[in-house]
XYZ file of C-alpha atoms in Angstrom:
693
model
C 0.000 0.000 0.000
C 1.243 3.473 -0.799
C 0.551 4.701 2.718
C 3.183 2.219 3.921
C 5.809 3.693 1.633
C 8.693 5.252 3.610
C 8.355 8.579 1.744
C 4.692 8.955 2.707
C 5.373 7.922 6.318
C 8.271 10.363 6.521
C 6.345 13.338 5.142
C 3.279 12.640 7.275
C 5.574 12.466 10.302
C 7.265 15.754 9.451
C 3.916 17.513 9.035
C 2.600 16.181 12.346
C 5.746 17.316 14.132
C 5.534 20.805 12.566
C 1.822 21.063 13.391
C 2.524 20.118 17.001
C 5.345 22.640 17.330
C 3.213 25.396 15.820
C 0.411 24.577 18.251
C 2.728 24.435 21.255
C 4.542 27.608 20.233
C 1.911 29.984 18.899
C 2.995 33.227 17.336
C 3.573 35.895 19.939
C 2.744 39.434 19.000
C 5.668 41.826 19.503
C 5.428 43.982 22.620
C 3.538 47.244 22.418
C 5.355 50.083 20.749
C 3.606 52.698 22.900
C 6.397 52.997 25.553
C 9.019 53.398 22.816
C 7.011 56.092 21.037
C 6.585 57.932 24.342
C 10.349 57.683 24.985
C 11.098 59.075 21.520
C 8.763 62.023 22.136
C 10.431 62.707 25.499
C 13.915 62.642 23.973
C 12.797 64.910 21.122
C 11.555 67.476 23.643
C 14.726 67.292 25.763
C 17.226 67.615 22.920
C 16.758 71.346 22.193
C 17.023 72.201 25.903
C 19.915 69.844 26.764
C 23.439 70.977 27.502
C 25.887 70.557 24.662
C 27.835 67.855 26.511
C 24.614 65.823 27.055
C 23.333 65.940 23.469
C 25.569 63.077 22.264
C 24.182 60.672 24.856
C 20.591 61.757 24.159
C 21.055 61.292 20.401
C 22.426 57.804 21.013
C 19.374 56.954 23.151
C 17.095 58.346 20.462
C 18.759 56.228 17.725
C 18.516 53.074 19.860
C 14.826 53.655 20.588
C 14.115 54.435 16.931
C 15.883 51.255 15.747
C 13.907 49.205 18.260
C 10.664 50.742 17.004
C 11.575 49.849 13.411
C 12.304 46.251 14.433
C 8.997 45.935 16.266
C 7.032 47.253 13.306
C 8.872 44.972 10.868
C 8.157 41.989 13.125
C 4.483 42.927 13.304
C 4.214 43.217 9.504
C 6.264 40.099 8.720
C 4.193 37.245 7.178
C 3.472 34.360 9.513
C 3.476 30.627 8.883
C -0.029 29.361 8.110
C -0.748 26.156 10.095
C -3.159 25.093 7.359
C -0.374 25.130 4.763
C 2.931 25.730 6.565
C 5.196 24.785 3.635
C 5.116 23.446 0.082
C 8.527 21.817 -0.284
C 10.952 19.724 1.742
C 14.650 19.259 1.101
C 16.979 17.059 3.116
C 20.626 18.157 2.973
C 23.571 15.942 3.874
C 26.675 17.821 5.008
C 29.715 16.182 6.622
C 27.748 13.057 7.496
C 24.910 14.983 9.114
C 21.430 15.527 7.752
C 19.216 18.545 8.129
C 15.670 19.042 6.947
C 14.560 22.387 5.543
C 10.982 23.255 4.594
C 10.113 25.990 2.113
C 7.002 28.100 2.583
C 5.847 31.684 2.196
C 7.014 32.785 5.664
C 10.005 32.073 7.888
C 9.864 30.391 11.300
C 13.153 29.146 12.777
C 12.730 28.536 16.476
C 11.772 25.783 18.936
C 12.743 23.060 16.475
C 10.960 24.626 13.485
C 12.958 25.180 10.300
C 10.623 26.765 7.764
C 12.094 29.387 5.431
C 10.562 31.896 3.028
C 11.324 30.691 -0.504
C 11.674 34.280 -1.758
C 14.573 35.470 0.334
C 16.085 32.678 2.451
C 19.611 31.956 1.111
C 19.222 28.217 1.710
C 16.228 28.078 -0.633
C 18.692 28.488 -3.510
C 19.790 24.900 -2.953
C 16.256 23.634 -3.484
C 15.826 25.576 -6.732
C 19.297 24.945 -8.140
C 19.918 21.282 -7.394
C 18.097 18.025 -7.993
C 17.890 15.049 -5.690
C 21.215 13.240 -5.484
C 23.285 16.175 -6.748
C 26.192 17.644 -4.819
C 26.133 21.364 -4.083
C 28.559 24.113 -3.202
C 27.014 27.407 -2.095
C 27.909 30.528 -0.193
C 25.088 31.135 2.268
C 25.444 34.445 4.007
C 28.895 34.570 5.559
C 29.653 30.847 5.321
C 30.482 28.385 2.577
C 28.603 25.076 2.548
C 28.868 21.945 0.481
C 27.058 18.672 0.582
C 24.512 16.540 -1.242
C 20.775 16.850 -1.738
C 19.606 13.648 -0.108
C 15.939 14.213 -0.966
C 13.937 16.914 -2.706
C 10.140 16.875 -2.693
C 7.254 19.212 -3.387
C 4.126 18.827 -1.286
C 0.493 19.794 -1.336
C -0.889 20.569 2.113
C -4.454 21.771 2.490
C -6.219 22.556 5.757
C -3.356 20.999 7.645
C -3.550 17.664 5.799
C -0.948 16.224 3.445
C -2.642 15.589 0.098
C 0.231 14.937 -2.306
C 3.960 14.253 -2.438
C 5.927 14.725 -5.671
C 9.348 13.088 -5.637
C 11.735 11.483 -8.137
C 10.625 8.106 -6.798
C 7.029 8.768 -7.811
C 3.936 10.754 -7.029
C 1.896 9.851 -3.965
C -1.705 11.081 -3.953
C -4.165 10.911 -1.071
C -7.590 10.114 -2.486
C -10.934 8.783 -1.312
C -9.516 5.282 -0.832
C -6.251 6.337 0.787
C -2.782 6.887 -0.648
C -1.852 5.651 -4.091
C 1.411 5.715 -6.013
C 1.533 7.108 -9.529
C 4.596 6.724 -11.701
C 6.121 9.963 -12.951
C 5.360 10.474 -16.629
C 8.395 10.511 -18.851
C 6.674 10.950 -22.206
C 6.209 14.338 -23.776
C 2.917 16.056 -24.377
C 1.718 15.457 -27.895
C -1.430 15.328 -29.930
C -4.293 17.201 -28.431
C -7.010 16.015 -30.776
C -10.181 15.475 -28.785
C -8.493 16.635 -25.551
C -7.756 20.291 -26.041
C -8.118 21.360 -22.416
C -6.906 19.916 -19.129
C -7.245 21.412 -15.670
C -5.181 20.055 -12.788
C -5.916 20.477 -9.112
C -3.280 21.759 -6.690
C -0.249 19.515 -6.739
C -1.205 17.544 -9.848
C 1.630 18.937 -11.941
C 4.044 16.052 -11.600
C 5.335 14.708 -14.855
C 3.890 17.410 -17.094
C 6.370 18.641 -19.660
C 6.789 21.664 -21.879
C 7.929 20.653 -25.340
C 6.247 19.186 -28.394
C 9.117 17.394 -30.107
C 12.808 17.786 -30.736
C 12.335 20.139 -33.664
C 13.361 22.876 -31.265
C 16.956 21.880 -31.928
C 16.458 22.901 -35.542
C 14.246 25.948 -35.123
C 15.579 29.304 -36.153
C 17.563 31.292 -33.594
C 16.042 34.643 -34.586
C 12.482 34.719 -33.239
C 11.387 37.848 -35.115
C 8.640 37.612 -37.701
C 10.058 35.539 -40.568
C 9.835 36.216 -44.261
C 7.289 33.634 -45.375
C 6.783 34.791 -48.923
C 6.912 31.185 -50.110
C 4.018 30.227 -47.822
C 1.506 32.919 -48.770
C -1.897 31.350 -49.457
C -4.296 32.319 -52.210
C -6.499 34.514 -49.999
C -3.503 36.422 -48.680
C -2.035 36.790 -52.147
C -5.279 38.336 -53.402
C -5.040 41.025 -50.713
C -1.337 41.619 -51.309
C -1.863 42.263 -55.006
C -4.835 44.609 -54.705
C -4.590 47.891 -56.701
C -2.241 50.365 -55.104
C -4.832 53.127 -54.648
C -7.610 53.131 -52.088
C -8.251 51.301 -48.841
C -7.372 47.684 -48.108
C -8.766 46.674 -44.710
C -7.753 43.298 -43.323
C -9.240 41.670 -40.259
C -8.562 38.193 -38.974
C -7.947 36.178 -35.879
C -4.585 36.162 -34.126
C -1.936 34.441 -36.237
C -3.891 34.656 -39.480
C -1.184 36.646 -41.237
C -2.533 40.221 -41.158
C 0.894 41.724 -40.456
C 2.518 39.456 -43.011
C 0.042 40.515 -45.692
C 0.550 44.223 -44.935
C 4.340 43.885 -45.160
C 4.310 41.753 -48.294
C 1.832 44.138 -49.902
C 4.446 46.886 -49.575
C 7.039 44.595 -51.164
C 4.661 43.840 -54.030
C 3.924 47.543 -54.639
C 7.646 48.378 -54.539
C 8.280 45.657 -57.101
C 5.557 47.053 -59.365
C 6.644 50.667 -58.828
C 10.119 51.287 -57.310
C 9.016 54.723 -56.083
C 7.189 52.925 -53.249
C 10.566 51.749 -51.936
C 11.205 55.104 -50.312
C 10.511 57.065 -47.104
C 7.183 57.953 -48.703
C 6.022 54.474 -47.665
C 5.376 54.153 -43.944
C 4.578 51.000 -41.975
C 3.250 52.002 -38.548
C 2.891 49.682 -35.592
C 1.450 50.243 -32.159
C 4.476 49.455 -29.978
C 8.259 49.545 -30.036
C 8.370 45.793 -29.441
C 6.295 45.139 -32.552
C 8.526 47.484 -34.540
C 11.583 45.461 -33.530
C 9.689 42.256 -34.299
C 8.776 43.142 -37.894
C 11.422 45.721 -38.775
C 13.743 43.351 -40.616
C 11.102 41.812 -42.894
C 10.994 44.541 -45.564
C 14.794 44.583 -46.054
C 14.636 40.778 -46.342
C 12.054 41.254 -49.095
C 14.322 43.688 -50.932
C 12.622 46.877 -49.683
C 15.237 49.117 -48.096
C 13.744 52.609 -48.396
C 10.371 52.210 -46.660
C 10.162 53.298 -43.021
C 8.932 51.139 -40.125
C 8.060 53.076 -36.957
C 5.936 52.827 -33.848
C 3.258 55.489 -33.707
C 4.450 57.153 -30.526
C 7.886 57.806 -32.033
C 6.332 59.103 -35.244
C 3.921 61.484 -33.490
C 6.597 62.718 -31.096
C 8.965 63.558 -33.946
C 6.195 65.284 -35.879
C 5.021 67.258 -32.833
C 8.487 68.557 -31.967
C 8.995 69.529 -35.621
C 5.739 71.499 -35.847
C 5.763 73.014 -32.356
C 9.420 73.774 -31.604
C 8.398 76.273 -28.925
C 7.169 73.415 -26.686
C 9.391 71.266 -24.467
C 10.478 67.977 -26.012
C 9.634 65.963 -22.913
C 6.591 63.698 -23.166
C 4.645 62.766 -20.041
C 3.227 59.246 -19.570
C 1.468 59.780 -16.230
C -1.751 61.392 -17.393
C -4.767 60.630 -15.148
C -7.031 57.943 -16.592
C -10.028 60.230 -17.053
C -7.902 62.719 -19.015
C -6.467 59.932 -21.168
C -9.949 58.623 -21.904
C -11.169 62.083 -22.889
C -8.187 62.956 -25.072
C -8.458 59.671 -26.976
C -12.239 59.765 -27.328
C -13.547 59.996 -30.925
C -15.452 63.160 -30.016
C -12.154 65.070 -29.799
C -12.086 65.145 -33.594
C -15.281 67.192 -33.571
C -14.220 69.271 -30.547
C -11.092 70.417 -32.381
C -12.994 71.017 -35.603
C -15.624 73.084 -33.774
C -12.972 75.083 -31.897
C -11.204 76.030 -35.126
C -14.511 76.888 -36.806
C -15.605 79.206 -34.003
C -12.343 81.107 -33.597
C -11.167 83.407 -36.365
C -7.399 83.147 -36.052
C -4.259 83.197 -38.146
C -2.883 80.043 -39.757
C 0.079 79.760 -37.437
C 1.576 77.290 -34.997
C 0.786 79.656 -32.115
C -2.899 79.737 -33.046
C -2.981 75.931 -33.446
C -1.439 75.679 -29.984
C -4.152 77.976 -28.640
C -6.836 75.890 -30.390
C -5.520 72.739 -28.693
C -5.390 74.388 -25.256
C -8.931 75.704 -25.641
C -10.227 72.325 -26.810
C -8.820 70.294 -23.903
C -9.691 72.860 -21.216
C -13.090 74.117 -22.431
C -15.602 72.211 -20.332
C -18.654 73.750 -22.023
C -17.484 72.884 -25.536
C -16.494 69.379 -24.462
C -19.876 68.813 -22.824
C -21.759 70.187 -25.825
C -20.043 67.874 -28.314
C -20.131 64.808 -26.080
C -23.832 65.277 -25.326
C -24.398 65.206 -29.061
C -21.970 62.442 -30.004
C -21.816 60.134 -26.983
C -24.218 61.125 -24.201
C -23.358 59.618 -20.831
C -19.734 58.868 -21.712
C -18.516 61.418 -19.145
C -20.112 63.078 -16.167
C -19.758 66.815 -15.735
C -17.436 66.152 -12.789
C -15.213 63.941 -14.948
C -15.003 66.578 -17.662
C -14.111 69.216 -15.102
C -11.425 66.989 -13.592
C -9.861 66.250 -16.988
C -10.069 69.885 -18.057
C -8.487 71.057 -14.802
C -5.556 68.707 -15.367
C -5.081 70.118 -18.867
C -5.456 73.678 -17.602
C -2.754 73.208 -14.971
C -0.400 71.612 -17.496
C -1.119 74.438 -19.970
C -0.129 76.991 -17.335
C 3.177 75.169 -16.867
C 3.728 75.149 -20.630
C 3.082 78.876 -20.956
C 5.526 79.583 -18.138
C 8.094 77.384 -19.874
C 7.549 79.119 -23.234
C 8.045 82.482 -21.542
C 11.440 81.355 -20.268
C 10.820 79.804 -16.843
C 13.060 76.722 -16.921
C 12.378 75.872 -13.287
C 8.908 74.588 -14.092
C 8.639 70.866 -14.958
C 6.827 71.282 -18.260
C 6.021 68.357 -20.543
C 3.429 67.279 -23.111
C 1.071 64.405 -22.352
C 1.718 61.726 -24.978
C -2.035 61.724 -25.665
C -1.814 65.410 -26.611
C 0.688 64.950 -29.428
C -1.818 63.696 -32.032
C -4.290 66.370 -30.861
C -1.685 69.051 -31.497
C -0.978 67.630 -34.943
C -4.696 67.540 -35.739
C -5.028 71.158 -34.582
C -2.203 72.073 -36.975
C -3.920 70.300 -39.882
C -7.217 72.075 -39.192
C -5.725 75.521 -38.605
C -2.551 75.634 -40.731
C -2.822 72.867 -43.325
C -0.882 69.710 -44.197
C 1.845 68.507 -41.885
C 5.370 69.176 -43.082
C 8.413 67.011 -43.480
C 11.906 67.867 -42.257
C 12.405 70.046 -45.344
C 9.259 72.029 -44.463
C 7.402 70.672 -47.481
C 3.950 69.058 -47.261
C 4.227 65.578 -45.754
C 2.668 63.185 -48.255
C 2.916 59.396 -48.175
C 2.471 57.237 -51.255
C 1.392 54.354 -49.053
C 0.605 53.950 -45.387
C 0.132 50.651 -43.548
C -1.142 50.550 -39.967
C -0.853 47.313 -38.021
C -2.989 46.523 -34.931
C -5.136 49.465 -35.978
C -7.851 48.588 -33.445
C -5.669 50.067 -30.687
C -5.179 53.439 -32.417
C -7.497 56.274 -31.512
C -9.620 57.811 -34.312
C -7.699 61.081 -33.941
C -4.394 59.286 -34.486
C -5.681 57.543 -37.612
C -7.288 60.746 -38.957
C -3.974 62.586 -38.632
C -2.292 59.827 -40.623
C -4.988 59.668 -43.312
C -4.518 63.369 -44.004
C -0.845 62.697 -44.718
C -1.671 60.528 -47.771
C -1.315 61.738 -51.338
C -4.194 61.894 -53.794
C -4.265 58.095 -54.358
C -5.164 57.496 -50.701
C -3.227 54.223 -50.673
C -3.531 52.601 -47.262
C -3.561 49.155 -45.677
C -5.271 48.749 -42.311
C -4.743 45.483 -40.437
C -6.417 44.641 -37.173
C -8.644 42.442 -35.068
C -11.165 44.026 -32.730
C -11.134 40.810 -30.697
C -7.577 41.753 -29.716
C -8.392 45.306 -28.658
C -6.470 45.793 -25.392
C -6.084 49.562 -24.985
C -8.658 50.526 -22.380
C -8.824 54.219 -23.196
C -8.444 54.250 -26.964
C -9.012 52.246 -30.096
C -12.286 50.680 -31.225
C -14.288 47.472 -31.016
C -16.489 48.018 -34.078
C -15.245 48.526 -37.625
C -18.457 50.324 -38.588
C -18.083 52.815 -35.717
C -14.409 53.268 -36.549
C -15.102 54.276 -40.148
C -17.990 56.489 -39.046
C -15.715 58.392 -36.659
C -13.209 58.886 -39.460
C -15.868 60.011 -41.919
C -14.964 57.156 -44.284
C -18.128 55.446 -45.497
C -18.632 52.316 -47.559
C -15.267 50.737 -46.835
C -15.287 46.936 -47.104
C -13.382 44.699 -44.712
C -11.667 41.509 -45.862
C -11.344 38.660 -43.369
C -8.532 36.136 -43.143
C -10.049 32.931 -41.768
C -7.046 30.618 -41.459
C -4.995 30.701 -38.267
C -1.397 29.750 -38.973
C 0.324 30.603 -35.702
C -1.149 28.552 -32.893
C -1.918 24.858 -32.576
C -5.568 23.788 -32.556
C -6.004 23.418 -28.769
C -4.661 26.946 -28.233
C -6.993 28.481 -30.815
C -9.892 26.522 -29.358
C -9.294 27.908 -25.851
C -8.558 31.425 -27.136
C -11.908 31.616 -28.917
C -13.719 30.257 -25.864
C -12.098 32.945 -23.743
C -13.766 35.586 -25.907
C -17.193 34.178 -25.115
C -19.857 36.620 -26.349
C -17.180 38.862 -27.905
C -16.463 36.342 -30.650
C -17.232 38.013 -33.962
C -17.664 34.937 -36.154
C -19.943 31.979 -35.627
C -17.476 29.649 -37.299
C -14.181 28.756 -35.676
C -11.019 29.781 -37.551
C -9.495 27.155 -39.764
C -6.410 25.785 -37.979
C -3.595 24.137 -39.873
C -2.147 21.801 -37.225
C -2.747 19.991 -33.973
C -0.713 20.259 -30.785
C -0.536 19.439 -27.088
C -3.479 20.192 -24.830
C -3.705 23.503 -23.040
C -3.208 22.874 -19.329
C -4.096 24.739 -16.157
C -2.059 23.942 -13.023
C -3.238 24.922 -9.558
C -0.799 25.635 -6.724
C -1.152 26.576 -3.078
C 1.667 29.134 -3.277
C 3.681 31.045 -5.867
C 6.812 29.395 -4.528
C 5.488 25.991 -5.516
C 4.565 27.324 -8.955
C 8.073 28.745 -9.406
C 9.676 25.450 -8.369
C 7.511 23.532 -10.843
C 8.200 25.965 -13.687
C 11.945 26.112 -12.980
C 12.231 22.347 -13.388
C 10.040 22.307 -16.508
C 11.864 25.207 -18.166
C 15.333 23.804 -17.521
C 14.277 20.472 -19.005
C 12.711 22.193 -22.008
C 15.785 24.288 -22.773
C 18.024 21.229 -22.518
C 15.830 19.402 -25.051
C 15.044 22.405 -27.265
C 17.843 24.979 -26.943
C 16.357 27.143 -29.712
C 12.957 27.457 -28.012
C 11.534 30.859 -27.079
C 9.402 30.947 -23.936
C 7.502 33.787 -22.324
C 5.890 33.937 -18.892
C 3.062 36.474 -18.959
C 1.978 37.967 -15.646
C -0.849 40.369 -14.803
C 1.409 42.986 -13.165
C 4.997 44.077 -12.546
C 5.000 42.773 -8.984
C 4.397 39.170 -10.060
C 6.891 39.576 -12.897
C 9.512 40.458 -10.305
C 8.558 37.552 -8.040
C 8.779 34.966 -10.820
C 11.954 36.413 -12.322
C 13.699 36.291 -8.948
C 12.451 32.779 -8.244
C 13.458 31.379 -11.637
C 16.825 33.101 -11.393
C 17.378 31.451 -8.018
C 16.444 28.179 -9.692
C 19.186 28.818 -12.282
C 16.903 28.784 -15.316
C 19.285 29.563 -18.190
C 18.918 32.495 -20.578
C 16.340 34.142 -18.333
C 15.430 37.776 -19.056
C 13.096 40.252 -17.384
C 11.419 42.442 -20.025
C 10.166 45.707 -18.569
C 10.241 48.262 -21.409
C 9.348 46.050 -24.376
C 13.070 45.335 -24.803
C 12.569 41.831 -26.181
C 15.618 40.185 -27.690
C 13.724 37.736 -29.925
C 16.401 35.192 -29.091
C 15.996 31.692 -27.628
C 15.437 31.589 -23.892
C 12.879 32.546 -21.256
C 11.421 36.036 -20.930
C 9.170 37.293 -18.144
C 6.914 40.279 -18.734
C 3.403 41.599 -18.291
C 0.549 40.425 -20.462
C -0.096 43.875 -21.925
C 3.472 44.054 -23.321
C 3.247 41.309 -25.969
C 0.638 42.553 -28.409
C 1.425 41.292 -31.905
C 4.340 39.053 -30.875
C 4.658 35.274 -30.799
C 6.654 32.708 -28.839
C 7.132 28.962 -29.105
C 5.835 28.409 -25.579
C 3.665 30.621 -23.370
C 2.873 30.340 -19.672
C 0.053 32.555 -18.424
C 0.726 33.319 -14.764
C -2.185 33.829 -12.356
C -5.246 34.194 -14.616
C -7.244 34.603 -11.420
C -10.602 36.181 -10.686
C -8.879 39.047 -8.878
C -6.739 39.972 -11.871
C -9.241 39.104 -14.608
C -12.848 39.818 -13.609
C -15.456 38.921 -16.194
C -15.216 42.051 -18.345
C -14.788 42.581 -22.070
C -11.308 44.015 -21.517
C -10.189 41.003 -19.460
C -11.566 38.561 -22.038
C -9.665 40.261 -24.843
C -6.462 40.433 -22.811
C -6.570 36.717 -21.967
C -7.323 35.986 -25.622
C -4.268 37.979 -26.693
C -2.073 36.216 -24.135
C -3.191 32.753 -25.200
C -2.662 33.432 -28.893
C 0.975 34.432 -28.408
C 1.766 30.709 -28.168
C 2.827 28.823 -31.276
C 3.251 25.269 -29.947
C 2.062 24.987 -26.370
C 0.177 26.969 -23.716
C 0.270 26.467 -19.956
C -1.462 28.384 -17.195
C -0.631 28.432 -13.484
C -2.896 29.773 -10.767
C -2.636 30.130 -6.989
C -5.843 32.045 -6.307
C -9.278 31.129 -7.660
C -9.157 31.066 -11.489
C -11.140 33.698 -13.342
C -14.710 32.763 -14.170
C -13.761 33.537 -17.773
C -11.243 30.707 -17.649
C -13.564 28.386 -15.758
C -16.215 28.952 -18.425
C -13.723 28.267 -21.227
C -12.394 25.115 -19.592
C -15.843 23.837 -18.889
C -17.111 24.601 -22.332
């Protein structure tokens, strides 16, 4: 019987001993800080009146009391061991013939025979993450050097004070309805996925699961940027690529259907037909710097060297500083949410137009600047237009708050223009396209560096659903008479909360462009079938097509792993990632978290576990090289990776909203071969619905 196995008996015994010690030695609250605070107040009052020769002693007393107060407060705020789940891992170390048992949890308790350490910062936890059972170790822990052998290394699932599971190299022991049972560790890789696209595992049921589809990773390309796939273009894509050069080409399609590829290859086709398109008069605009780096090499690979690839923020910043040299170059990215939402609202197109119509001014940069200031600070005009265009979008209080922010920033700008360099003046990044639109309405066409009208022969905008109507309108008015433009996007991947659009019809209405047809790419080339299946389920009612996308290949099931603690999740992922990178050294992996805090936690944990080629991406500085990158979910729009792990798709981080559904959809569809999810808290109802569907 499994319950008679020495490993089970040992771990049950350890847990009982720890539970007894915790019960016999309950946590004692630190003493009251009131006497120390009173002593500090007394010393503070005495110091000014004390004799010079006594001040040194009083200052020393003050420092000692202050340090004691800090220690008491730190002790009071320090996390405590939870008796219901005191630890999630156990490692037995053998050093100089002696054994010592160390337990890893989310809090430290080393007293009265207890040896539980916090996995995040205890030096000894490095041994657990860096070494496997049976391996010898050499580590510098604090001020001493230790060496020995890992005698045993196990991960555990403890719930409500009861041992439920033990994962060890010898096997997996699971406590079920009929007692303990032994399950052999799986050594085969995940494969297939047909008829079993989704799997959800309870806490602790991660043993034996593997990242990796096959050994093709050894032969995959090292550069993970978007490849030139001209030889793989299908008939539907080719038809869009070879459309006439004038007019609108609008491409929608699910993630991985080739929208970006079509837009890029369309430029190459036009440049082949007419070499004048291979020039700076052809502009390919993307939403983010990461996407620019991802696609930037494709056109040169297709023989197009003159066209320009830029992210919109860089383009608008350069244009704004060129047209309004009197303003500071600094751009501010800390605009309050209500001001961001207002400045990117479609109604701002009409607000600016109405402001210019009502004011009889000269066609100068100064007047355009005044138009912009009046538009973003004029509460009455804003309310009038919004009541007509989108009633209920903003309350009067919200408009006043946003306008007050703009008014205060405008005052700083005017002081700066008048020569006051002490003021911290900057332009909100959301204001740059508004300024450019004000110029177009008041002065005329934008100008290039040679002060001639800025006219593009062709413009392509990728991920257009996350551009505001004002941004797109500014760009449209930079086209020449042929109005040659390619728009590529997917409203199902709309992730920008304050801008962009979720309806193509509304988008064209805001722009004043009627009767534009939208072509749909229906084949998904990027992700394996189980990933696409889950991604579409995540959208739920937001799915735009009744039919599922056509998927070209199968793949491993999508899996959800539950853990009782982030430390256990990190330990599991560290082992899986190291094994994957040994088997597939060319693989690219990304861990996508909901926020920067969790990104830091997982980066530190995986680094302690010595996961090779690990990188923390914080400013979209992806390398597109093999290895493991950790970043936030909202950083990867438009990119792809061989393997994706979604970290903590929980109810707290992803409530059932349209924005959360789209964000999870985007995260899932970054995966080419395999998708995992790990969760400590309760999974989002969005995910539960998708898994149960």
